[in-house]
Structures are given as C-alpha cells and as structure tokens.
Amino acid sequence: MLRIGSFAVSESAVSATALTILLAGAAGWAKSRLRLRDPAGWQVVVEMAVQAIESTVRESIPKAPERVLPLIGALWIYILFANLIGLIPGLHSPTGDLSVTGALAAIVFLAVPFYGVRAGGLAAYLREYFAPMFWMFPFHVMSELTRTLTLAVRLFGNMTGMEVAIGILLLLAGFLVPVAFLFLHLIEALLQAYIFGMLSLVYIAGSMQTLVEKEQQKGGIAR
Amino acid sequence: MSLDWTTFLLQVINFLVLVWLLHRLLFRPVLRLLAERKAATGKAWEEAQRVKKEGEDLQSAYANRMTLWEVEKEQSRAKLLQEMQGERSRLQSENDRLMKEERERSRAVEAHRLAALSQEAETRALRIASQFASRFLHDLATPDLEAKLVDRAIEEVERLPEETLAEIRSSVTREGVQRMEVRTAFPLDPARRERLVRALWVACGKELPCDSLVDSSLGAGVRAVVGGWMARANVKDELLFFASKGEG
C-alpha cells in the first residue's frame, strides 16, 4: 500500500493508473504520427489490431458497432497489457487484484443495461427481466450478478494462480525452468484478455440484439 | 482476496478515462484513417475505372476511326485505280494515235523514199538507157535513117489536126513570121526537101521562104522551126526528150 498523505493507495491501483497513463500516452503518440499514405510498421500493426477489434464487434453487433467498440477495445487492450505486466520481474499484474477485476466487471455490469436501454428503451429493457414470465425476474437479476462475479473472479483467479505457480516454480526449480511457464503466462494473458472482452461483448450484444430484434418485429428500430 | 473499495473506485475511474482517451486518441482516428484510405482507394478505383473506360472508349473510337479510314482508303484506292485506269486508257489512246501518226508518217516517208529511190533508179535507168541509145543510135545515124525520119516528120505534119493547124497559122500571123528553118544532120535530097517544105507551108498556111541547114549534132533526122512552132523528128531531140522524161 502506498500512502499519499492520509490517503492509502494499493500497489495495483498505482500500476493500473500507470498503465492507463502509458496506454493513453502511446495512443496520443500514435495519433500524432498516423499517416494516410506509406504507413510505418507500427501503424500497420495498430491498424490491423483496431480493424480486428472493429470487425469482431461488428460481427456481434452489426447495427451499431461504433457504440460498443471503445469499451470492448479498451477492455481487450487494457487487460492484455495488465496481464503482461506480470511478466516483468518485480511487477505484479493489476488483474491479480480482485478490486481491479471487480471494477472491470462492474463496468461491464453497468454497460449491459446502459447499451440495452440505449438500444431499445428503458421499458423494453426492464420488460426483458420479466420475460417470459414475471417470476423470472429474480433469476435474471441473479444471472446478471453471477456472470459479473464470474468475470471478475475468472480473470483474478487465472492471473493470480499463474503468478503464484510461477513464483513457486522459481523457488523450487531454479532460474531457467519457469521460462516455459512464462510462455504459458503469455498465452494465458492473451487468452484471458480475449475471454473477458469477448464475454463482455456477448453480454452487451445480447442485451442490445434481443431488444433490437423485438423492435424490428414491432416495425421500428430504436437508435 | 479482499475487495479494496479505493482501488475499486480508482480502477473504475482509470478505466473509464482510458476508454474515453482510447476512443479519442486511438479508435476514432484509426477508424477515420481507415475510412479515408478506403474512400481514397475507392476514389482511385473509380478513377482507374473511369480512365479504363476512357481508354476503352478511345480504343473503340480509334477502332471506328480505323474502320472509317480503311473504308475511306479503299474508296480512295478504288477512285485512284479508276483514275489511273482512265489515264492509262487516255495515254494508251494517245499513244495509239501517236503510233498511228508515226506509222503513217513513216509510211509516207518510206513511200516518199521509195518513190525517190524509184524515181532515181528510173532516172538513172533512163540516163543509162539514153546514153546507151544515144551511143547506139549514133552508130545507126545514117542518111537512110534520116530519110525515114524526114518521111515520118512529113507524115506527122500532114496528119496534124485542124485545131493544131489553126493555132500554128494564127501564131505565124500574129508573130509576123517571115521565114522558116529546116535543119537536118545530112544534106536533104531535093524531092524529100520539097515534100517537107510543102507540108510545112500547108501547116502554117503560108509559103514562107525556107532556110535549109545541116546540123550534124542532130545525129539523124530533121528539125523544122516556124516561128514559135517546131516540128522535130531527129535522134538528138528524141534522145533529149527521152532524157528529159527520165529527169522527170
């Protein structure tokens, strides 16, 4: 824990803030150097990544992918780099902190009704909680809560477990043996970022798509 | 595994700020750039299509022009061939005409040359014949021949037609002829001379005095002159006449 006066800040919050600043700085640097013609190698990579994110979002939400793209793209990028920080000796992944993953899951939890209401309206969205029968409401609420919880715990558990496993291996097997597990950590970081982002996308798309389809059946599309 | 609300709130704020920043600094600019590139590519594609269409139109126009040019060329060639044919026919006709004229001219020249040659040959033949006859008759020129020639002259004078006689007489009267002359190669015997003079008197209608002369150049025969009229029957005059015929 770091203390700034009487205000105590966790190490995870500091590293998460530093990561945010780094990513924002990198984005600003990239923006200032984007070129329409003859793009540099890093620009090609950035364009490919953004295009891949955009096409993935568009596949799930064909109607208005640009609405959800910033959130899902930020989730993928942030979680990926947050996971990869753990590979640097002396640093810990912010995603190894349940408060961080819980915050991300909470944002997704709030994003689902936000985009759902935006797509189909508040009444239509709330009506979904009572479909197909009114007594399904508690189950829907429980479903929302549990999937949010699983989002947070899955990411936290996987990253913490991987860091603990590598730490134990370093203690038991010496210096070079955990190298293979570092590669596994890399794959795990990619995979967990993808899973978190993809599940978030599916949840948001589900809340939007169901409403949009119903609105289409009624004869109008809410924007 | 405890939940620190400070970290939780900071993370929420951090992440929301990051979403906003990435949206502003990364996603929107990159997507806009991609859209601009796509638009530029589309524009370039449309431009390429337009240029291609223009090229195809130009090619088509060129092909049409080539077709028209080919047709025009064929027409011009046909016209030229026709003109050449006409010109050739005209030149052929002109050539035929010139050839015909040349042939006619050559034929005329040849005919003239042949005529000249013939004339020359004839003249030469007559000259030779005259020389031969002169030499031959010179050997035959005797008083007997002369007597025969004088008799022949007398007969010819006596057989003169009336019209000729009238002209002779008129001429004698008009010219006021007072004498007549009789030349022979040999001296004429009196009887034959008398017959000749009488015949001459009858012919000129007057009894003019007669001068009798001997001129051996006559060879044989007689030459009688009454004014402008002359009666000849001698070798020299005959040969001269013969020779003059040969001269043309």
Coordinates of N, CA and C in Angstrom, one line a residue, chain B residues 20-235:
Chain B
W20 N -12.3 6.6 -22.6 CA -12.5 7.9 -23.3 C -11.3 8.3 -24.1
L21 N -10.1 8.1 -23.5 CA -8.9 8.5 -24.2 C -8.6 7.7 -25.4
L22 N -8.8 6.3 -25.2 CA -8.5 5.5 -26.3 C -9.5 5.7 -27.5
H23 N -10.8 6.0 -27.1 CA -11.7 6.4 -28.1 C -11.3 7.6 -28.9
R24 N -10.8 8.6 -28.1 CA -10.4 9.9 -28.7 C -9.1 9.7 -29.5
L25 N -8.1 9.0 -28.9 CA -6.8 9.0 -29.4 C -6.4 7.9 -30.3
L26 N -7.2 6.8 -30.2 CA -6.8 5.6 -31.0 C -7.9 5.1 -31.9
F27 N -9.1 4.7 -31.3 CA -10.1 4.1 -32.2 C -10.6 5.0 -33.2
R28 N -11.1 6.2 -32.8 CA -11.7 7.1 -33.7 C -10.7 7.5 -34.8
P29 N -9.5 8.0 -34.5 CA -8.5 8.4 -35.5 C -8.2 7.3 -36.5
V30 N -7.9 6.1 -35.9 CA -7.5 5.0 -36.8 C -8.7 4.6 -37.7
L31 N -9.9 4.5 -37.1 CA -11.0 4.1 -38.0 C -11.3 5.2 -39.0
R32 N -11.1 6.4 -38.6 CA -11.3 7.5 -39.6 C -10.3 7.4 -40.7
L33 N -9.0 7.1 -40.3 CA -8.0 7.0 -41.2 C -8.2 5.8 -42.2
L34 N -8.7 4.7 -41.6 CA -9.0 3.5 -42.5 C -10.2 3.9 -43.5
A35 N -11.2 4.7 -42.9 CA -12.3 5.0 -43.8 C -11.8 6.0 -44.9
E36 N -10.9 6.9 -44.5 CA -10.3 7.8 -45.5 C -9.5 7.0 -46.6
R37 N -8.8 6.1 -46.1 CA -8.0 5.3 -47.0 C -8.9 4.4 -47.9
K38 N -9.9 3.9 -47.3 CA -10.9 3.1 -48.1 C -11.5 4.0 -49.2
A39 N -11.9 5.3 -48.7 CA -12.5 6.2 -49.6 C -11.5 6.6 -50.7
A40 N -10.3 6.8 -50.3 CA -9.2 7.2 -51.3 C -9.0 6.0 -52.3
T41 N -9.0 4.8 -51.7 CA -8.8 3.6 -52.6 C -10.0 3.5 -53.5
G42 N -11.2 3.7 -52.9 CA -12.4 3.7 -53.8 C -12.4 4.7 -54.9
K43 N -11.9 5.9 -54.4 CA -11.9 7.0 -55.4 C -10.8 6.7 -56.5
A44 N -9.7 6.2 -56.0 CA -8.6 5.8 -57.0 C -9.2 4.7 -57.9
W45 N -10.0 3.8 -57.3 CA -10.5 2.7 -58.1 C -11.5 3.2 -59.2
E46 N -12.4 4.2 -58.7 CA -13.3 4.8 -59.6 C -12.6 5.6 -60.7
E47 N -11.5 6.2 -60.3 CA -10.7 7.0 -61.2 C -10.1 6.0 -62.3
A48 N -9.6 4.9 -61.7 CA -9.0 3.9 -62.6 C -10.0 3.3 -63.5
Q49 N -11.2 3.1 -63.0 CA -12.3 2.6 -63.8 C -12.7 3.6 -64.9
R50 N -12.7 4.9 -64.4 CA -13.0 6.0 -65.4 C -12.0 6.1 -66.5
V51 N -10.7 6.0 -66.1 CA -9.6 6.0 -67.0 C -9.7 4.8 -68.0
K52 N -10.0 3.7 -67.3 CA -10.1 2.5 -68.1 C -11.2 2.6 -69.2
K53 N -12.4 3.2 -68.7 CA -13.5 3.4 -69.6 C -13.1 4.3 -70.7
E54 N -12.4 5.4 -70.3 CA -12.0 6.4 -71.3 C -11.0 5.7 -72.3
G55 N -10.2 4.9 -71.8 CA -9.3 4.1 -72.6 C -10.0 3.2 -73.6
E56 N -11.0 2.6 -73.0 CA -11.8 1.7 -73.9 C -12.6 2.5 -74.9
D57 N -13.1 3.6 -74.5 CA -13.8 4.5 -75.4 C -12.9 5.0 -76.5
L58 N -11.7 5.4 -76.1 CA -10.7 5.8 -77.0 C -10.3 4.7 -78.0
Q59 N -10.2 3.5 -77.4 CA -9.8 2.4 -78.3 C -10.9 2.1 -79.3
S60 N -12.2 2.2 -78.7 CA -13.3 2.0 -79.6 C -13.4 3.0 -80.7
A61 N -13.2 4.3 -80.3 CA -13.2 5.4 -81.2 C -12.1 5.2 -82.3
Y62 N -10.9 4.8 -81.7 CA -9.8 4.6 -82.6 C -10.1 3.4 -83.6
A63 N -10.8 2.4 -83.1 CA -11.1 1.3 -84.0 C -12.1 1.7 -85.0
N64 N -13.1 2.5 -84.6 CA -14.1 3.1 -85.5 C -13.4 3.9 -86.6
R65 N -12.5 4.8 -86.0 CA -11.8 5.7 -87.0 C -10.9 4.9 -88.0
M66 N -10.3 3.8 -87.4 CA -9.5 2.9 -88.3 C -10.4 2.3 -89.4
T67 N -11.6 1.9 -88.9 CA -12.6 1.2 -89.9 C -13.0 2.2 -91.0
L68 N -13.3 3.5 -90.5 CA -13.7 4.5 -91.4 C -12.5 4.8 -92.3
W69 N -11.3 4.9 -91.7 CA -10.2 5.2 -92.5 C -9.9 4.1 -93.6
E70 N -10.1 2.9 -93.1 CA -10.0 1.7 -94.1 C -10.9 1.9 -95.2
V71 N -12.2 2.2 -94.9 CA -13.2 2.4 -95.9 C -12.8 3.5 -96.9
E72 N -12.4 4.6 -96.2 CA -12.0 5.8 -97.0 C -10.8 5.5 -97.9
K73 N -9.9 4.7 -97.3 CA -8.7 4.3 -98.0 C -9.1 3.4 -99.2
E74 N -10.0 2.5 -99.0 CA -10.5 1.6 -100.1 C -11.1 2.4 -101.2
Q75 N -12.0 3.4 -100.7 CA -12.7 4.2 -101.7 C -11.7 5.1 -102.5
S76 N -10.7 5.6 -101.7 CA -9.7 6.4 -102.4 C -8.9 5.6 -103.4
R77 N -8.6 4.4 -102.9 CA -7.8 3.5 -103.8 C -8.6 3.1 -105.0
A78 N -9.9 2.8 -104.8 CA -10.7 2.5 -106.0 C -10.8 3.6 -106.9
K79 N -11.0 4.9 -106.3 CA -11.1 6.1 -107.1 C -9.8 6.3 -107.9
L80 N -8.7 6.1 -107.2 CA -7.4 6.3 -107.8 C -7.1 5.3 -108.9
L81 N -7.5 4.0 -108.6 CA -7.4 3.0 -109.6 C -8.2 3.3 -110.9
Q82 N -9.4 3.8 -110.6 CA -10.3 4.2 -111.7 C -9.7 5.3 -112.5
E83 N -9.1 6.3 -111.8 CA -8.5 7.5 -112.4 C -7.3 7.0 -113.2
M84 N -6.5 6.1 -112.6 CA -5.3 5.6 -113.2 C -5.7 4.8 -114.5
Q85 N -6.8 4.0 -114.3 CA -7.3 3.2 -115.5 C -7.7 4.2 -116.6
G86 N -8.4 5.3 -116.2 CA -8.8 6.3 -117.2 C -7.6 6.9 -117.9
E87 N -6.7 7.3 -117.0 CA -5.5 7.9 -117.5 C -4.7 7.0 -118.4
R88 N -4.7 5.7 -118.0 CA -3.9 4.8 -118.8 C -4.6 4.6 -120.2
S89 N -6.0 4.5 -120.1 CA -6.7 4.4 -121.4 C -6.4 5.6 -122.2
R90 N -6.5 6.8 -121.6 CA -6.2 8.0 -122.3 C -4.9 8.0 -123.0
L91 N -3.9 7.7 -122.1 CA -2.5 7.6 -122.6 C -2.3 6.6 -123.7
Q92 N -3.0 5.4 -123.4 CA -3.0 4.4 -124.4 C -3.5 4.8 -125.8
S93 N -4.7 5.5 -125.7 CA -5.3 6.1 -126.9 C -4.3 7.1 -127.5
E94 N -3.8 8.0 -126.7 CA -2.9 9.0 -127.2 C -1.7 8.3 -127.8
N95 N -1.2 7.3 -127.2 CA 0.0 6.6 -127.7 C -0.4 5.9 -129.0
D96 N -1.6 5.3 -129.0 CA -2.0 4.6 -130.2 C -2.1 5.6 -131.4
R97 N -2.7 6.8 -131.0 CA -2.8 7.8 -132.0 C -1.5 8.3 -132.6
L98 N -0.6 8.5 -131.6 CA 0.8 8.9 -132.0 C 1.5 7.9 -132.8
M99 N 1.3 6.6 -132.3 CA 1.9 5.5 -133.1 C 1.3 5.4 -134.5
K100 N 0.0 5.6 -134.5 CA -0.6 5.5 -135.8 C -0.1 6.7 -136.7
E101 N 0.0 7.9 -136.1 CA 0.5 9.0 -136.9 C 2.0 8.8 -137.3
E102 N 2.7 8.2 -136.3 CA 4.1 7.9 -136.6 C 4.2 6.9 -137.7
R103 N 3.3 5.9 -137.6 CA 3.4 4.8 -138.7 C 3.0 5.4 -140.0
E104 N 2.0 6.3 -140.0 CA 1.5 7.0 -141.2 C 2.7 7.8 -141.8
R105 N 3.3 8.5 -140.8 CA 4.4 9.4 -141.2 C 5.6 8.6 -141.8
S106 N 5.8 7.5 -141.1 CA 6.9 6.6 -141.5 C 6.6 6.0 -142.9
R107 N 5.3 5.6 -142.9 CA 4.8 5.0 -144.2 C 5.0 6.0 -145.3
A108 N 4.6 7.3 -145.0 CA 4.7 8.3 -146.1 C 6.1 8.6 -146.4
V109 N 7.0 8.7 -145.3 CA 8.4 8.9 -145.6 C 9.0 7.8 -146.4
E110 N 8.6 6.5 -146.0 CA 9.1 5.3 -146.7 C 8.6 5.3 -148.1
A111 N 7.3 5.7 -148.2 CA 6.8 5.7 -149.6 C 7.5 6.8 -150.4
H112 N 7.7 7.9 -149.7 CA 8.4 9.0 -150.4 C 9.8 8.6 -150.8
R113 N 10.4 7.9 -149.8 CA 11.8 7.5 -150.0 C 11.9 6.5 -151.2
L114 N 10.9 5.5 -151.1 CA 10.8 4.5 -152.1 C 10.5 5.2 -153.5
A115 N 9.6 6.2 -153.4 CA 9.3 6.9 -154.7 C 10.6 7.6 -155.2
A116 N 11.3 8.2 -154.3 CA 12.5 8.9 -154.7 C 13.5 7.9 -155.2
L117 N 13.6 6.8 -154.5 CA 14.6 5.8 -154.9 C 14.2 5.3 -156.3
S118 N 12.8 5.0 -156.4 CA 12.3 4.5 -157.7 C 12.6 5.5 -158.8
Q119 N 12.3 6.8 -158.4 CA 12.5 7.9 -159.4 C 14.0 8.0 -159.8
E120 N 14.8 7.9 -158.7 CA 16.2 8.0 -159.0 C 16.7 6.8 -159.9
A121 N 16.1 5.6 -159.5 CA 16.5 4.4 -160.3 C 16.0 4.5 -161.7
E122 N 14.8 5.1 -161.8 CA 14.2 5.3 -163.2 C 15.0 6.3 -164.0
T123 N 15.4 7.4 -163.3 CA 16.1 8.4 -163.9 C 17.5 7.9 -164.4
R124 N 18.0 7.1 -163.4 CA 19.4 6.6 -163.7 C 19.3 5.6 -164.9
A125 N 18.2 4.8 -164.8 CA 18.0 3.8 -165.9 C 17.8 4.5 -167.2
L126 N 17.0 5.6 -167.1 CA 16.7 6.3 -168.4 C 18.0 7.0 -168.9
R127 N 18.8 7.5 -167.9 CA 20.0 8.2 -168.3 C 20.9 7.1 -169.0
I128 N 21.0 6.0 -168.3 CA 21.8 4.9 -168.9 C 21.3 4.5 -170.2
A129 N 19.9 4.4 -170.2 CA 19.3 3.9 -171.5 C 19.5 5.0 -172.6
S130 N 19.5 6.3 -172.1 CA 19.6 7.4 -173.1 C 21.1 7.4 -173.6
Q131 N 22.0 7.2 -172.6 CA 23.4 7.1 -173.1 C 23.6 6.0 -174.0
F132 N 23.0 4.8 -173.6 CA 23.1 3.7 -174.4 C 22.5 3.9 -175.8
A133 N 21.2 4.4 -175.8 CA 20.5 4.6 -177.0 C 21.2 5.7 -177.9
S134 N 21.8 6.7 -177.2 CA 22.5 7.7 -177.9 C 23.7 7.1 -178.6
R135 N 24.4 6.3 -177.8 CA 25.6 5.7 -178.4 C 25.2 4.8 -179.6
F136 N 24.1 4.0 -179.2 CA 23.6 3.0 -180.2 C 23.1 3.7 -181.4
L137 N 22.3 4.8 -181.2 CA 21.7 5.5 -182.4 C 22.7 6.3 -183.2
H138 N 23.8 6.7 -182.4 CA 24.8 7.4 -183.1 C 25.5 6.6 -184.1
D139 N 25.6 5.3 -183.7 CA 26.2 4.4 -184.7 C 25.2 4.1 -185.9
L140 N 23.9 4.2 -185.6 CA 22.9 3.9 -186.6 C 22.5 5.2 -187.4
A141 N 23.0 6.4 -186.9 CA 22.6 7.6 -187.6 C 23.2 7.7 -189.0
T142 N 22.4 7.3 -190.0 CA 22.8 7.3 -191.4 C 21.8 8.1 -192.2
P143 N 22.2 8.5 -193.4 CA 21.2 9.2 -194.3 C 19.9 8.4 -194.5
D144 N 20.0 7.1 -194.5 CA 18.8 6.3 -194.7 C 17.8 6.5 -193.5
L145 N 18.5 6.5 -192.3 CA 17.6 6.7 -191.1 C 17.0 8.1 -191.2
E146 N 17.9 9.0 -191.6 CA 17.4 10.4 -191.7 C 16.2 10.5 -192.7
A147 N 16.3 9.8 -193.8 CA 15.3 9.9 -194.8 C 14.0 9.3 -194.2
K148 N 14.1 8.2 -193.4 CA 12.9 7.7 -192.8 C 12.3 8.6 -191.8
L149 N 13.2 9.3 -191.0 CA 12.7 10.2 -190.0 C 12.1 11.4 -190.7
V150 N 12.6 11.9 -191.8 CA 12.0 13.1 -192.5 C 10.7 12.7 -193.0
D151 N 10.6 11.4 -193.6 CA 9.3 10.9 -194.1 C 8.3 10.9 -192.9
R152 N 8.8 10.4 -191.8 CA 7.9 10.3 -190.7 C 7.4 11.7 -190.2
A153 N 8.4 12.7 -190.3 CA 8.0 14.1 -189.9 C 7.0 14.7 -190.9
I154 N 7.2 14.4 -192.2 CA 6.3 14.9 -193.2 C 4.9 14.3 -192.9
E155 N 4.8 13.0 -192.5 CA 3.5 12.4 -192.3 C 2.9 13.0 -191.0
E156 N 3.7 13.2 -190.1 CA 3.1 13.8 -188.8 C 2.5 15.2 -189.1
V157 N 3.3 16.0 -189.8 CA 2.8 17.4 -190.1 C 1.5 17.3 -190.9
E158 N 1.5 16.4 -191.8 CA 0.3 16.3 -192.7 C -0.9 15.7 -191.9
R159 N -0.6 15.0 -190.8 CA -1.7 14.4 -190.0 C -2.1 15.3 -188.8
L160 N -1.5 16.5 -188.8 CA -1.9 17.4 -187.7 C -3.4 17.7 -187.7
P161 N -4.0 17.7 -186.5 CA -5.5 18.0 -186.5 C -5.7 19.5 -186.9
E162 N -6.9 19.7 -187.2 CA -7.3 21.1 -187.7 C -7.1 22.1 -186.6
E163 N -7.3 21.7 -185.3 CA -7.2 22.7 -184.2 C -5.7 23.1 -184.1
T164 N -4.8 22.2 -184.2 CA -3.4 22.5 -184.1 C -2.9 23.3 -185.3
L165 N -3.5 23.0 -186.4 CA -3.1 23.7 -187.6 C -3.6 25.2 -187.5
A166 N -4.8 25.3 -186.9 CA -5.3 26.7 -186.7 C -4.5 27.5 -185.8
E167 N -4.0 26.8 -184.7 CA -3.2 27.5 -183.8 C -1.9 28.0 -184.4
I168 N -1.3 27.0 -185.2 CA 0.0 27.3 -185.9 C -0.1 28.5 -186.8
R169 N -1.2 28.4 -187.5 CA -1.4 29.5 -188.5 C -1.6 30.8 -187.8
S170 N -2.4 30.8 -186.8 CA -2.7 32.0 -186.0 C -1.4 32.6 -185.4
S171 N -0.6 31.7 -184.9 CA 0.6 32.2 -184.3 C 1.6 32.8 -185.3
V172 N 1.6 32.1 -186.5 CA 2.5 32.7 -187.6 C 2.0 34.1 -188.0
T173 N 0.7 34.2 -188.1 CA 0.2 35.5 -188.5 C 0.4 36.5 -187.4
R174 N 0.2 36.1 -186.2 CA 0.3 37.1 -185.0 C 1.7 37.5 -184.8
E175 N 2.6 36.5 -185.0 CA 4.0 36.9 -184.7 C 4.7 37.5 -185.9
G176 N 4.0 37.4 -187.0 CA 4.6 38.0 -188.3 C 5.8 37.3 -188.8
V177 N 5.7 35.9 -188.7 CA 6.9 35.1 -189.1 C 7.1 35.3 -190.6
Q178 N 8.4 35.5 -191.0 CA 8.7 35.7 -192.4 C 9.4 34.6 -193.0
R179 N 10.1 33.8 -192.1 CA 10.9 32.7 -192.7 C 10.8 31.4 -191.8
M180 N 11.1 30.3 -192.4 CA 11.1 29.1 -191.6 C 12.5 28.4 -191.8
E181 N 12.8 27.6 -190.9 CA 14.1 27.0 -190.9 C 14.0 25.5 -190.8
V182 N 14.8 24.8 -191.7 CA 14.8 23.3 -191.6 C 16.2 22.9 -191.4
R183 N 16.5 22.1 -190.3 CA 17.8 21.6 -190.0 C 17.8 20.1 -190.2
T184 N 18.8 19.5 -190.8 CA 19.0 18.1 -191.0 C 20.4 17.7 -190.6
A185 N 20.7 16.5 -190.3 CA 22.0 16.1 -190.0 C 22.8 15.8 -191.2
F186 N 22.1 15.4 -192.2 CA 22.8 15.2 -193.6 C 22.1 16.1 -194.6
P187 N 22.8 16.4 -195.6 CA 22.1 17.2 -196.7 C 20.9 16.4 -197.2
L188 N 19.8 17.2 -197.3 CA 18.5 16.6 -197.7 C 18.4 16.5 -199.2
D189 N 17.8 15.4 -199.7 CA 17.7 15.3 -201.1 C 16.5 16.2 -201.5
P190 N 16.6 16.8 -202.7 CA 15.7 17.9 -203.1 C 14.2 17.4 -203.1
A191 N 13.9 16.2 -203.5 CA 12.5 15.8 -203.6 C 11.9 15.7 -202.2
R192 N 12.7 15.1 -201.3 CA 12.2 15.0 -199.9 C 12.1 16.4 -199.3
R193 N 13.1 17.3 -199.7 CA 13.0 18.6 -199.1 C 11.8 19.3 -199.6
E194 N 11.5 19.2 -200.9 CA 10.3 19.8 -201.5 C 9.0 19.3 -200.8
R195 N 9.0 18.0 -200.5 CA 7.8 17.5 -199.8 C 7.6 18.0 -198.4
L196 N 8.8 18.2 -197.8 CA 8.7 18.7 -196.4 C 8.3 20.2 -196.4
V197 N 8.9 20.9 -197.3 CA 8.6 22.4 -197.4 C 7.1 22.6 -197.7
R198 N 6.6 21.8 -198.6 CA 5.2 21.9 -198.9 C 4.3 21.6 -197.7
A199 N 4.7 20.5 -197.1 CA 3.9 20.1 -195.9 C 3.9 21.2 -194.9
L200 N 5.1 21.9 -194.7 CA 5.2 23.0 -193.7 C 4.4 24.2 -194.2
W201 N 4.4 24.4 -195.5 CA 3.5 25.6 -196.0 C 2.1 25.3 -195.7
V202 N 1.7 24.1 -195.9 CA 0.3 23.8 -195.6 C -0.1 23.9 -194.2
A203 N 0.9 23.5 -193.4 CA 0.6 23.6 -191.9 C 0.6 25.1 -191.4
C204 N 1.5 25.9 -191.9 CA 1.4 27.3 -191.4 C 0.6 28.2 -192.3
G205 N 0.1 27.7 -193.4 CA -0.9 28.4 -194.2 C -0.2 29.5 -195.0
K206 N 1.1 29.5 -195.1 CA 1.8 30.5 -195.9 C 3.0 29.8 -196.6
E207 N 3.3 30.4 -197.7 CA 4.5 29.9 -198.4 C 5.7 30.7 -198.0
L208 N 6.3 30.4 -196.9 CA 7.4 31.1 -196.4 C 8.7 30.6 -196.9
P209 N 9.6 31.5 -197.2 CA 11.0 31.0 -197.6 C 11.6 30.2 -196.6
C210 N 12.3 29.1 -197.0 CA 12.9 28.1 -196.1 C 14.4 28.2 -196.1
D211 N 14.9 28.2 -194.9 CA 16.4 28.1 -194.8 C 16.8 26.7 -194.5
S212 N 17.5 26.0 -195.4 CA 18.0 24.6 -195.1 C 19.4 24.6 -194.5
L213 N 19.5 24.0 -193.3 CA 20.8 24.0 -192.7 C 21.1 22.5 -192.3
V214 N 22.4 22.3 -192.3 CA 22.9 20.9 -192.0 C 23.5 21.0 -190.5
D215 N 23.0 20.2 -189.7 CA 23.5 20.2 -188.3 C 23.7 18.8 -187.9
S216 N 25.0 18.4 -187.9 CA 25.3 17.0 -187.6 C 25.0 16.6 -186.2
S217 N 24.9 17.7 -185.3 CA 24.6 17.3 -183.9 C 23.2 16.7 -183.8
L218 N 22.4 16.8 -184.8 CA 21.1 16.1 -184.7 C 21.2 14.6 -184.8
G219 N 22.3 14.1 -185.2 CA 22.5 12.7 -185.4 C 21.9 12.2 -186.7
A220 N 20.6 12.2 -186.8 CA 19.9 11.9 -188.0 C 18.5 12.4 -187.8
G221 N 17.9 12.9 -188.9 CA 16.5 13.4 -188.8 C 16.5 14.9 -189.2
V222 N 15.3 15.5 -188.8 CA 15.1 16.9 -189.2 C 14.4 17.6 -188.0
R223 N 14.7 19.0 -188.0 CA 14.1 19.9 -187.1 C 13.6 21.1 -187.9
A224 N 12.3 21.3 -187.9 CA 11.8 22.4 -188.7 C 11.2 23.4 -187.7
V225 N 11.6 24.7 -187.9 CA 11.1 25.8 -187.0 C 10.4 26.8 -187.8
V226 N 9.1 27.0 -187.4 CA 8.3 28.1 -188.0 C 7.8 29.0 -186.9
G227 N 8.5 30.1 -186.7 CA 8.1 31.0 -185.6 C 8.3 30.3 -184.2
G228 N 7.2 30.3 -183.5 CA 7.3 29.6 -182.2 C 7.0 28.1 -182.3
W229 N 6.6 27.6 -183.4 CA 6.2 26.2 -183.5 C 7.4 25.4 -184.1
M230 N 7.6 24.2 -183.7 CA 8.7 23.4 -184.1 C 8.2 21.9 -184.4
A231 N 8.7 21.4 -185.5 CA 8.4 20.0 -185.9 C 9.7 19.2 -185.8
R232 N 9.7 18.2 -185.0 CA 11.0 17.5 -184.8 C 10.9 16.0 -185.0
A233 N 11.9 15.5 -185.7 CA 11.9 14.1 -185.9 C 13.4 13.7 -186.1
N234 N 14.2 13.9 -185.0 CA 15.6 13.6 -185.1 C 16.1 12.9 -183.9
V235 N 17.2 12.3 -184.0 CA 17.8 11.4 -183.0 C 18.1 12.3 -181.7

